[in-house]
Amino acid sequence: MEGNSGGNDVELLCKTLQVEHKLFYFDLKENPRGQYLKISEKTSSTRSTIIVPFSGIAWFLDLFNYYCNSDDQEIYSKELQMDTKVFYFDIGENKRGRFLKLTKLVTEADPSLKLLGVN
C-alpha cells in the first residue's frame, strides 16, 4: 500500500501536527489497492513513516487513544495485527517524560519501514 512512486496515489486529506521540535504528518491516501493512512514523523535529521491499511484505521485509532487518554501508570504494551502487518504499541520513559513508540513488523512480503516515536 505504500506509494513511494507517487504515480497512482491520490491525497484525500492531509493534516500536520507540531509537537516541540517534531512534525507529524497524517495523510489519508488512495491508490489502486485502496485507501490507507500514512503517518510520518519528521525531525531535523530523520523522517519515519508507518502505513495503516484502511481496514484497520479504526482499531489503530482506538489503541492510540487508549494510550493518549490513560492516566494509568501500569499501561501495558499491545500489538495489533492487520492483514500482513503487525503494529506494536510500547510505552517508554526518558528524562523528557513518557512517550508512545509505534513499530511495525517488517516482513519479506511487506518490506516498508517502520517506526514512529510519539513524545
C-alpha positions as a printed NumPy array, in Angstrom:
array([[  0.   ,   0.   ,   0.   ],
       [  2.923,   2.323,   0.11 ],
       [  3.031,   4.873,  -2.627],
       [  6.703,   5.661,  -2.998],
       [  6.335,   6.15 ,  -6.733],
       [  3.542,   8.642,  -6.182],
       [  2.189,   7.989,  -9.676],
       [ -1.047,   6.307,  -8.655],
       [ -1.507,   7.722,  -5.143],
       [ -4.125,  10.405,  -4.555],
       [ -4.01 ,  12.513,  -1.394],
       [ -7.512,  12.697,   0.101],
       [ -6.756,  14.522,   3.364],
       [ -3.602,  15.927,   4.917],
       [ -3.093,  17.207,   8.472],
       [  0.098,  18.363,  10.181],
       [  0.805,  18.496,  13.905],
       [  3.839,  20.11 ,  15.528],
       [  4.923,  18.841,  18.944],
       [  8.046,  20.524,  20.299],
       [ 10.709,  20.132,  17.575],
       [  8.918,  17.315,  15.705],
       [  6.423,  17.461,  12.877],
       [  3.816,  14.732,  12.413],
       [  2.018,  14.289,   9.094],
       [ -1.258,  12.379,   8.79 ],
       [ -2.098,  11.702,   5.152],
       [ -5.16 ,   9.773,   4.034],
       [ -4.33 ,   8.486,   0.564],
       [ -5.745,   6.218,  -2.081],
       [ -4.174,   4.106,  -4.801],
       [ -5.469,   1.248,  -6.979],
       [ -5.198,  -1.13 ,  -3.987],
       [ -7.42 ,   1.06 ,  -1.762],
       [ -7.23 ,   3.759,   0.886],
       [ -4.611,   3.955,   3.627],
       [ -3.361,   6.286,   6.35 ],
       [  0.266,   7.346,   6.136],
       [  1.69 ,   8.67 ,   9.419],
       [  5.118,  10.311,   9.315],
       [  7.331,  11.839,  11.977],
       [  9.931,  14.361,  10.869],
       [ 12.716,  15.796,  12.96 ],
       [ 15.554,  17.984,  11.719],
       [ 17.535,  14.933,  10.615],
       [ 15.144,  11.988,  10.147],
       [ 11.765,  11.008,   8.775],
       [  9.989,   7.819,   9.863],
       [  6.748,   6.519,   8.387],
       [  4.15 ,   3.839,   9.006],
       [  1.277,   2.877,   6.726],
       [ -2.065,   1.758,   8.201],
       [ -4.439,  -0.083,   5.845],
       [ -7.919,   1.447,   5.636],
       [ -9.488,  -1.685,   7.143],
       [ -7.536,  -1.13 ,  10.366],
       [ -7.658,   2.633,  10.876],
       [-10.487,   2.486,  13.461],
       [ -8.715,  -0.2  ,  15.538],
       [ -5.434,   1.656,  15.223],
       [ -7.01 ,   4.903,  16.456],
       [ -8.76 ,   3.105,  19.339],
       [ -5.421,   1.78 ,  20.586],
       [ -3.724,   5.132,  20.042],
       [ -6.471,   6.894,  22.047],
       [ -6.172,   4.293,  24.824],
       [ -2.552,   5.31 ,  25.352],
       [ -3.083,   9.043,  24.912],
       [ -6.039,   9.275,  27.295],
       [ -4.882,   6.902,  30.041],
       [ -3.592,   8.233,  33.344],
       [ -2.762,   4.698,  34.483],
       [  0.918,   4.173,  35.293],
       [  0.521,   0.444,  34.588],
       [ -0.184,   0.672,  30.863],
       [  0.894,  -2.438,  29.   ],
       [  2.395,  -2.903,  25.582],
       [ -0.069,  -4.112,  22.974],
       [  0.014,  -5.351,  19.434],
       [ -2.434,  -5.023,  16.577],
       [ -2.406,  -7.388,  13.603],
       [ -3.939,  -6.209,  10.316],
       [ -3.605,  -8.221,   7.149],
       [  0.133,  -8.934,   6.83 ],
       [  1.18 ,  -6.152,   9.216],
       [  1.702,  -6.217,  12.976],
       [  1.874,  -2.907,  14.857],
       [  3.439,  -2.747,  18.327],
       [  2.465,  -0.036,  20.81 ],
       [  5.059,   0.384,  23.584],
       [  5.276,   2.936,  26.375],
       [  8.687,   4.275,  27.267],
       [ 10.088,   6.925,  29.536],
       [ 13.2  ,   9.059,  29.493],
       [ 14.373,  12.31 ,  31.092],
       [ 11.902,  14.286,  28.943],
       [  8.885,  12.225,  30.015],
       [  6.725,   9.345,  28.822],
       [  6.3  ,   8.51 ,  25.157],
       [  4.476,   6.081,  22.904],
       [  6.631,   4.155,  20.464],
       [  4.875,   2.615,  17.457],
       [  6.638,  -0.007,  15.405],
       [  5.551,  -2.133,  12.505],
       [  6.847,  -5.62 ,  11.916],
       [  8.799,  -5.694,   8.68 ],
       [  8.26 ,  -8.864,   6.652],
       [  9.636, -10.073,   3.34 ],
       [  6.156,  -9.675,   1.871],
       [  5.992,  -6.066,   3.068],
       [  9.491,  -4.549,   3.359],
       [  8.361,  -0.98 ,   4.014],
       [  9.782,   0.836,   7.041],
       [  8.572,   1.304,  10.15 ],
       [  8.947,   3.268,  13.275],
       [  7.182,   6.255,  14.714],
       [  8.049,   7.647,  18.135],
       [  5.489,   9.878,  19.767],
       [  6.907,  12.057,  22.549]])
